[in-house]
XYZ file of N, CA and C in Angstrom:
603
model
N 0.854 -1.201 0.032
C 0.008 0.007 -0.008
C 0.913 1.219 0.019
N 0.614 2.122 -0.884
C 1.425 3.344 -0.996
C 1.030 4.318 0.100
N 2.037 4.929 0.770
C 1.642 5.951 1.794
C 1.045 7.192 1.135
N 0.202 7.844 1.887
C -0.465 9.025 1.390
C 0.532 10.126 1.374
N 0.714 10.888 0.311
C 1.643 11.943 0.285
C 1.379 12.988 1.376
N 2.445 13.325 2.154
C 2.247 14.329 3.218
C 1.824 13.748 4.545
N 1.648 12.397 4.651
C 1.210 11.821 5.892
C 2.336 11.900 7.001
N 3.625 11.814 6.597
C 4.674 11.948 7.540
C 4.694 13.307 8.203
N 4.491 14.346 7.329
C 4.473 15.736 7.800
C 3.298 15.959 8.720
N 2.141 15.353 8.418
C 0.970 15.493 9.285
C 1.200 14.841 10.655
N 1.849 13.669 10.671
C 2.138 13.047 11.951
C 3.080 13.904 12.806
N 4.090 14.435 12.136
C 5.028 15.283 12.870
C 4.419 16.522 13.442
N 3.480 17.122 12.687
C 2.734 18.307 13.176
C 1.829 17.935 14.311
N 1.268 16.759 14.252
C 0.340 16.314 15.303
C 1.139 16.146 16.617
N 2.306 15.571 16.567
C 3.153 15.422 17.760
C 3.566 16.794 18.297
N 3.833 17.686 17.407
C 4.156 19.042 17.842
C 3.028 19.680 18.542
N 1.839 19.621 17.975
C 0.651 20.218 18.612
C 0.346 19.595 19.963
N 0.471 18.284 20.085
C 0.235 17.670 21.346
C 1.224 18.120 22.429
N 2.450 18.282 22.022
C 3.497 18.743 22.957
C 3.260 20.177 23.361
N 2.791 21.030 22.480
C 2.553 22.445 22.749
C 1.408 22.625 23.744
N 0.475 21.700 23.754
C -0.686 21.856 24.677
C -0.414 21.345 26.084
N 0.691 20.617 26.239
C 1.029 20.082 27.609
C 1.835 21.118 28.411
N 1.535 21.069 29.705
C 2.215 22.013 30.592
C 3.621 21.548 30.858
N 4.607 22.494 30.744
C 5.988 22.092 31.029
C 6.286 21.886 32.468
N 7.027 20.916 32.891
C 7.359 20.673 34.286
C 8.802 21.181 34.451
N 8.962 22.441 34.855
C 10.271 23.030 34.961
C 10.528 23.223 36.488
N 11.694 22.681 36.958
C 12.021 22.899 38.359
C 12.679 24.255 38.495
N 12.202 25.083 39.385
C 12.676 26.426 39.588
C 13.905 26.421 40.484
N 15.017 25.932 39.926
C 16.272 25.880 40.645
C 16.892 27.274 40.622
N 17.471 27.806 41.650
C 17.782 27.116 42.936
C 16.738 27.274 44.036
N 15.599 27.908 43.771
C 14.553 28.047 44.774
C 14.065 26.649 45.148
N 13.852 25.819 44.208
C 13.372 24.443 44.438
C 14.571 23.489 44.220
N 15.001 22.850 45.289
C 16.164 21.918 45.200
C 15.685 20.612 44.600
N 16.515 20.033 43.748
C 16.117 18.769 43.116
C 16.131 17.611 44.119
N 15.252 16.650 43.917
C 15.271 15.424 44.736
C 16.194 14.413 44.058
N 17.366 14.261 44.628
C 18.414 13.468 44.036
C 18.269 12.001 44.502
N 18.599 11.058 43.625
C 18.617 9.636 44.087
C 19.640 9.454 45.220
N 19.423 8.412 46.047
C 20.325 8.212 47.197
C 21.799 7.866 46.752
N 21.981 7.376 45.535
C 23.284 6.980 45.076
C 23.938 8.005 44.111
N 23.460 9.274 44.244
C 24.001 10.309 43.397
C 25.467 10.489 43.633
N 26.223 10.698 42.590
C 27.682 10.936 42.726
C 27.931 12.469 42.596
N 27.990 13.070 43.735
C 28.279 14.539 43.770
C 29.718 14.793 44.041
N 30.110 14.762 45.293
C 31.537 14.879 45.692
C 31.882 13.711 46.553
N 33.174 13.638 46.939
C 33.661 12.566 47.753
C 33.961 13.082 49.114
N 33.337 12.479 50.119
C 33.630 12.837 51.530
C 34.687 11.945 52.116
N 35.472 12.559 53.036
C 36.560 11.784 53.668
C 36.216 11.568 55.148
N 36.230 10.334 55.612
C 36.130 9.978 57.012
C 37.563 9.740 57.504
N 38.174 10.826 57.939
C 39.584 10.832 58.239
C 40.018 9.823 59.264
N 39.142 9.514 60.244
C 39.544 8.585 61.293
C 39.776 7.186 60.786
N 39.222 6.853 59.645
C 39.432 5.513 59.086
C 40.599 5.414 58.151
N 41.189 6.530 57.709
C 42.226 6.557 56.736
C 43.527 6.100 57.415
N 44.199 5.121 56.825
C 45.471 4.611 57.308
C 46.628 5.000 56.357
N 46.390 5.919 55.408
C 47.411 6.336 54.521
C 47.999 5.200 53.741
N 47.157 4.253 53.308
C 47.673 3.134 52.571
C 47.985 3.417 51.065
N 47.444 4.631 50.633
C 47.734 5.125 49.270
C 47.066 4.388 48.173
N 46.160 3.454 48.470
C 45.508 2.643 47.423
C 44.645 3.548 46.562
N 43.961 4.482 47.176
C 43.075 5.357 46.346
C 43.859 6.205 45.362
N 45.000 6.746 45.830
C 45.816 7.591 44.968
C 46.498 6.772 43.862
N 46.898 5.498 44.183
C 47.529 4.670 43.149
C 46.589 4.182 42.099
N 45.310 3.926 42.473
C 44.331 3.381 41.539
C 43.577 4.475 40.779
N 43.712 5.705 41.151
C 42.987 6.780 40.488
C 43.489 6.895 39.033
N 42.616 6.789 38.055
C 43.005 6.919 36.624
C 43.496 8.312 36.273
N 43.027 9.342 37.000
C 43.386 10.730 36.656
C 44.477 11.277 37.569
N 44.910 10.529 38.542
C 45.952 10.982 39.510
C 45.529 12.358 40.045
N 44.265 12.401 40.584
C 43.780 13.668 41.102
C 43.718 13.701 42.643
N 44.251 12.624 43.298
C 44.288 12.548 44.724
C 45.699 12.774 45.219
N 45.860 13.711 46.125
C 47.181 14.095 46.658
C 47.197 13.756 48.140
N 48.136 12.920 48.570
C 48.290 12.486 49.970
C 49.669 12.721 50.453
N 49.782 13.379 51.579
C 51.078 13.509 52.306
C 50.977 12.955 53.727
N 52.052 12.342 54.202
C 51.919 11.773 55.573
C 53.382 11.752 56.116
N 53.423 11.432 57.425
C 54.727 11.230 58.053
C 54.585 10.101 59.071
N 55.671 9.545 59.478
C 55.643 8.394 60.388
C 55.899 8.917 61.833
N 55.199 8.292 62.708
C 55.337 8.525 64.148
C 55.638 7.191 64.820
N 56.426 7.249 65.927
C 56.738 6.078 66.699
C 55.784 5.933 67.836
N 55.120 4.790 67.912
C 54.162 4.493 68.959
C 54.874 3.687 70.061
N 54.855 4.181 71.333
C 55.563 3.411 72.333
C 54.920 2.002 72.580
N 55.702 1.150 73.118
C 55.213 -0.257 73.380
C 54.031 -0.250 74.321
N 53.090 -1.092 73.994
C 51.836 -1.172 74.774
C 52.085 -1.921 76.113
N 53.025 -2.875 76.109
C 53.348 -3.622 77.315
C 54.829 -3.480 77.654
N 55.162 -3.616 78.898
C 56.598 -3.527 79.245
C 57.365 -4.614 78.551
N 58.480 -4.229 77.961
C 59.358 -5.153 77.226
C 58.886 -5.348 75.774
N 57.815 -4.679 75.399
C 57.300 -4.786 74.051
C 58.153 -3.992 73.046
N 57.821 -4.107 71.791
C 58.525 -3.407 70.741
C 57.784 -2.158 70.307
N 58.483 -1.076 70.062
C 57.874 0.149 69.570
C 57.454 -0.095 68.131
N 56.392 0.615 67.790
C 55.849 0.467 66.425
C 55.803 1.855 65.773
N 55.738 1.838 64.471
C 55.578 3.096 63.758
C 54.255 3.087 63.000
N 53.641 4.256 62.862
C 52.404 4.373 62.131
C 52.369 5.614 61.295
N 51.622 5.585 60.210
C 51.511 6.719 59.308
C 50.493 7.694 59.861
N 50.816 9.000 59.822
C 49.918 10.052 60.234
C 49.621 10.899 59.021
N 48.390 11.135 58.769
C 47.893 11.883 57.548
C 48.165 13.351 57.781
N 48.871 13.967 56.871
C 49.155 15.416 56.825
C 48.265 16.121 55.800
N 48.062 15.495 54.672
C 47.296 16.171 53.614
C 46.516 15.136 52.853
N 45.257 15.389 52.598
C 44.457 14.592 51.710
C 43.583 15.544 50.866
N 43.866 15.644 49.594
C 43.200 16.610 48.687
C 42.788 15.886 47.417
N 41.687 16.344 46.884
C 41.114 15.828 45.604
C 40.930 17.063 44.707
N 41.467 16.937 43.470
C 41.305 17.961 42.452
C 40.069 17.572 41.647
N 38.940 18.233 41.921
C 37.729 17.882 41.215
C 37.613 18.451 39.834
N 38.616 19.234 39.448
C 38.704 19.654 38.017
C 39.285 18.555 37.130
N 39.941 17.545 37.767
C 40.453 16.400 37.064
C 39.608 15.153 37.254
N 38.895 15.089 38.411
C 38.156 13.870 38.790
C 37.069 13.611 37.768
N 36.958 12.321 37.367
C 35.899 11.938 36.396
C 34.792 11.125 37.056
N 34.790 11.094 38.393
C 33.692 10.535 39.203
C 33.477 9.026 38.879
N 34.565 8.343 38.675
C 34.435 6.887 38.398
C 34.177 6.107 39.630
N 34.582 6.597 40.827
C 34.295 5.910 42.039
C 35.295 4.793 42.403
N 36.401 4.666 41.644
C 37.358 3.592 41.869
C 38.017 3.798 43.280
N 38.329 5.064 43.598
C 38.938 5.297 44.932
C 38.059 4.810 46.093
N 36.734 4.988 45.929
C 35.818 4.564 46.984
C 35.754 3.066 47.086
N 35.807 2.406 45.909
C 35.670 0.944 45.860
C 36.891 0.256 46.370
N 38.121 0.844 46.127
C 39.359 0.162 46.552
C 39.706 0.433 47.963
N 39.122 1.455 48.554
C 39.501 1.810 49.985
C 39.179 0.631 50.889
N 40.126 -0.031 51.560
C 39.784 -1.157 52.388
C 39.293 -0.864 53.749
N 39.290 0.443 54.100
C 38.928 0.843 55.471
C 37.760 1.771 55.544
N 36.998 1.869 54.429
C 35.799 2.719 54.361
C 36.045 4.137 54.830
N 37.022 4.785 54.213
C 37.336 6.183 54.561
C 36.783 7.179 53.530
N 36.319 6.692 52.347
C 35.775 7.568 51.320
C 34.366 7.212 51.040
N 33.508 8.209 50.847
C 32.072 7.974 50.612
C 31.545 8.981 49.526
N 30.547 8.538 48.800
C 29.912 9.463 47.895
C 28.925 10.391 48.669
N 28.977 11.652 48.330
C 28.002 12.578 48.872
C 27.213 13.152 47.714
N 25.861 13.432 47.891
C 25.064 13.959 46.816
C 25.289 15.461 46.608
N 26.173 16.066 47.416
C 26.342 17.509 47.318
C 26.988 17.845 45.978
N 26.331 18.794 45.236
C 26.810 19.128 43.887
C 27.065 20.645 43.695
N 26.749 21.437 44.688
C 26.863 22.864 44.550
C 28.239 23.330 45.047
N 29.231 23.094 44.281
C 30.565 23.468 44.662
C 31.343 24.142 43.503
N 30.587 24.829 42.635
C 31.234 25.536 41.508
C 32.081 26.661 41.995
N 33.215 26.939 41.285
C 34.135 28.024 41.663
C 34.416 28.855 40.446
N 34.761 30.095 40.681
C 35.179 30.961 39.552
C 36.588 30.696 39.124
N 37.409 30.104 39.989
C 38.776 29.837 39.676
C 38.978 28.326 39.732
N 39.609 27.781 38.686
C 39.765 26.355 38.581
C 40.669 25.799 39.690
N 41.530 26.697 40.230
C 42.464 26.290 41.254
C 41.711 25.970 42.596
N 40.541 26.629 42.753
C 39.780 26.420 43.947
C 38.992 25.080 43.944
N 39.070 24.318 42.875
C 38.414 23.001 42.836
C 39.283 21.924 43.492
N 40.431 22.265 43.883
C 41.235 21.278 44.697
C 40.894 21.451 46.152
N 40.097 20.507 46.653
C 39.579 20.543 48.002
C 40.458 19.789 48.964
N 40.826 20.426 50.037
C 41.670 19.787 51.044
C 40.833 18.974 52.033
N 41.508 18.316 52.954
C 40.782 17.310 53.827
C 39.760 17.984 54.731
N 39.944 19.237 55.113
C 38.921 19.904 55.940
C 37.597 19.991 55.258
N 37.632 20.357 53.965
C 36.426 20.462 53.171
C 35.836 19.055 52.892
N 36.706 18.095 52.621
C 36.235 16.729 52.429
C 35.593 16.152 53.664
N 36.121 16.560 54.819
C 35.559 16.061 56.075
C 34.169 16.662 56.359
N 33.967 17.978 55.966
C 32.661 18.605 56.081
C 31.641 17.913 55.248
N 32.012 17.429 54.083
C 31.031 16.762 53.230
C 30.576 15.403 53.773
N 31.309 14.867 54.760
C 30.860 13.593 55.349
C 29.492 13.749 56.007
N 29.130 14.985 56.458
C 27.841 15.233 57.118
C 26.731 15.183 56.111
N 27.022 15.259 54.778
C 25.962 15.211 53.777
C 25.839 13.826 53.169
N 26.632 12.840 53.588
C 26.522 11.503 53.084
C 25.271 10.820 53.621
N 24.412 10.343 52.763
C 23.156 9.719 53.281
C 23.449 8.400 53.966
N 22.549 8.045 54.874
C 22.675 6.756 55.591
C 22.553 5.617 54.629
N 23.203 4.521 54.913
C 23.096 3.324 54.005
C 21.657 2.808 54.037
N 21.217 2.183 52.965
C 19.832 1.660 52.919
C 19.717 0.485 53.872
N 18.516 0.304 54.347
C 18.226 -0.828 55.275
C 18.386 -2.142 54.564
N 18.796 -3.111 55.327
C 18.945 -4.449 54.768
C 17.627 -5.055 54.451
N 17.576 -5.949 53.498
C 16.376 -6.677 53.224
C 16.063 -7.598 54.409
N 14.768 -7.675 54.786
C 14.420 -8.481 55.976
C 14.925 -9.927 55.871
N 15.010 -10.502 54.631
C 15.425 -11.806 54.455
C 16.936 -11.961 54.264
N 17.646 -10.826 54.328
C 19.112 -10.850 54.122
C 19.814 -11.452 55.325
N 20.989 -11.995 55.073
C 21.805 -12.587 56.120
C 22.376 -11.471 57.046
N 22.446 -11.720 58.299
C 22.961 -10.765 59.291
C 24.422 -10.488 59.005
N 24.865 -9.226 59.026
C 26.288 -8.944 58.845
C 27.141 -9.650 59.882
N 28.332 -10.081 59.424
C 29.243 -10.854 60.254
C 29.649 -10.073 61.501
N 29.818 -8.757 61.366
C 30.230 -7.991 62.530
C 29.098 -7.936 63.592
N 27.845 -7.800 63.153
C 26.722 -7.785 64.104
C 26.553 -9.200 64.667
N 26.735 -10.227 63.897
C 26.567 -11.596 64.412
C 27.591 -11.890 65.443
N 28.838 -11.481 65.204
C 29.927 -11.778 66.181
C 29.694 -10.976 67.484
N 29.251 -9.706 67.328
C 28.958 -8.905 68.530
C 27.794 -9.499 69.335
N 26.779 -9.980 68.623
C 25.583 -10.535 69.325
C 25.972 -11.807 70.037
N 26.819 -12.680 69.400
C 27.200 -13.935 70.071
C 28.076 -13.667 71.225
N 28.952 -12.648 71.172
C 29.803 -12.324 72.307
C 28.926 -11.820 73.485
N 27.918 -10.943 73.182
C 27.049 -10.468 74.210
C 26.227 -11.584 74.868
N 25.709 -12.498 74.061
C 24.926 -13.606 74.581
C 25.832 -14.505 75.439
N 27.113 -14.712 75.018
C 27.986 -15.559 75.823
C 28.305 -14.891 77.148
N 28.474 -13.576 77.150
C 28.764 -12.889 78.418
C 27.571 -12.903 79.365
N 26.351 -12.752 78.779
C 25.126 -12.847 79.599
C 24.997 -14.210 80.184
N 25.263 -15.285 79.400
C 25.142 -16.646 79.897
C 26.144 -16.895 81.007
N 27.373 -16.401 80.823
C 28.391 -16.588 81.920
C 28.013 -15.847 83.209
N 27.399 -14.632 83.023
C 26.986 -13.917 84.253
C 25.863 -14.607 84.916
N 24.881 -15.158 84.147
C 23.762 -15.889 84.746
C 24.247 -17.169 85.429
N 25.225 -17.883 84.845
C 25.769 -19.090 85.433
C 26.432 -18.770 86.747
N 27.198 -17.655 86.778
C 27.899 -17.272 88.005
C 26.879 -16.867 89.082
N 25.836 -16.205 88.724
C 24.843 -15.802 89.737
C 24.100 -17.041 90.273
N 23.840 -18.043 89.387
C 23.155 -19.249 89.861
C 24.088 -20.046 90.788
N 25.379 -20.088 90.433
C 26.304 -20.847 91.290
C 26.440 -20.144 92.655
N 26.430 -18.867 92.656
C 26.446 -18.100 93.931
C 25.240 -18.332 94.785
N 24.099 -18.477 94.152
C 22.877 -18.716 94.894
C 22.795 -20.085 95.467
N 23.388 -21.088 94.771
C 23.275 -22.475 95.237
C 24.379 -22.869 96.206
N 25.382 -21.995 96.378
C 26.478 -22.309 97.316
C 25.934 -22.352 98.745
N 26.292 -23.443 99.577
C 25.784 -23.553 100.922
C 26.391 -22.428 101.792
N 25.528 -21.889 102.653
C 25.950 -20.823 103.545
C 26.413 -21.473 104.803
N 27.485 -20.950 105.422
C 28.024 -21.522 106.645
C 27.235 -20.975 107.799
N 26.708 -21.900 108.715
C 25.879 -21.411 109.842
C 26.786 -20.636 110.814
N 26.106 -19.687 111.485
C 26.801 -18.876 112.474
C 27.122 -19.705 113.690
N 28.369 -19.706 114.177
C 28.772 -20.519 115.352
C 28.704 -19.605 116.580
N 28.318 -20.213 117.681
C 28.249 -19.488 118.931
C 29.687 -19.223 119.415
N 29.850 -18.024 119.913
C 31.155 -17.669 120.448
C 31.384 -18.321 121.825
N 32.427 -19.174 121.959
C 32.593 -19.806 123.271
C 32.857 -18.747 124.388
N 32.289 -19.094 125.491
C 32.483 -18.127 126.609
C 33.648 -18.611 127.513
N 34.322 -17.750 128.067
C 35.483 -18.054 128.933
C 35.206 -17.467 130.261
N 35.912 -18.004 131.245
C 35.658 -17.414 132.616
C 35.976 -15.958 132.654
N 36.982 -15.510 131.897
C 37.293 -14.082 131.885
C 36.145 -13.266 131.331
N 35.527 -13.891 130.291
C 34.420 -13.142 129.699
C 33.199 -13.097 130.630
N 32.973 -14.258 131.463
C 31.840 -14.184 132.370
C 32.083 -13.228 133.512
N 33.340 -13.093 133.885
C 33.625 -12.164 134.956
C 33.351 -10.754 134.507
């Protein structure tokens, strides 16, 4: 069947007319903030207390946009006669977001959960040099990191929680056994104090 001449043009105009009659849904940013998905990749927050300066994030970064400086400190022995240990202390942790391509490799390879995605995206600067954010700014963004989603009710309990729960149950059982043993222990009867002639006098 041969198409009617001009039918394609008519269909296109019909789509245009339908679209023109619909109301546009425009978000009035910045007055109305967008509702971002929980896994939005905005910036990277640093949980400094977990960082051990292992340098994995800086080595695995494809853009080499993570800068880390540290120094070693000697930790005294924990027990008498023990050996002194050395540990790395973080001096600088910076990310150049003008180079970052938001791949998330640094977050995935961190073995100590020191880096997290934050949905914060309003960090534009007039100078490109200001896009290198130091650890103080990265630490502030940790407050904007959303809480992790709840586990599925049928999911297996995390190993850390299972171990903590078993340890607590074991301690409670030991305390209950100790209390029961103390309650069943025979009490010694009070003995009369012998009297002496000196005491009678």
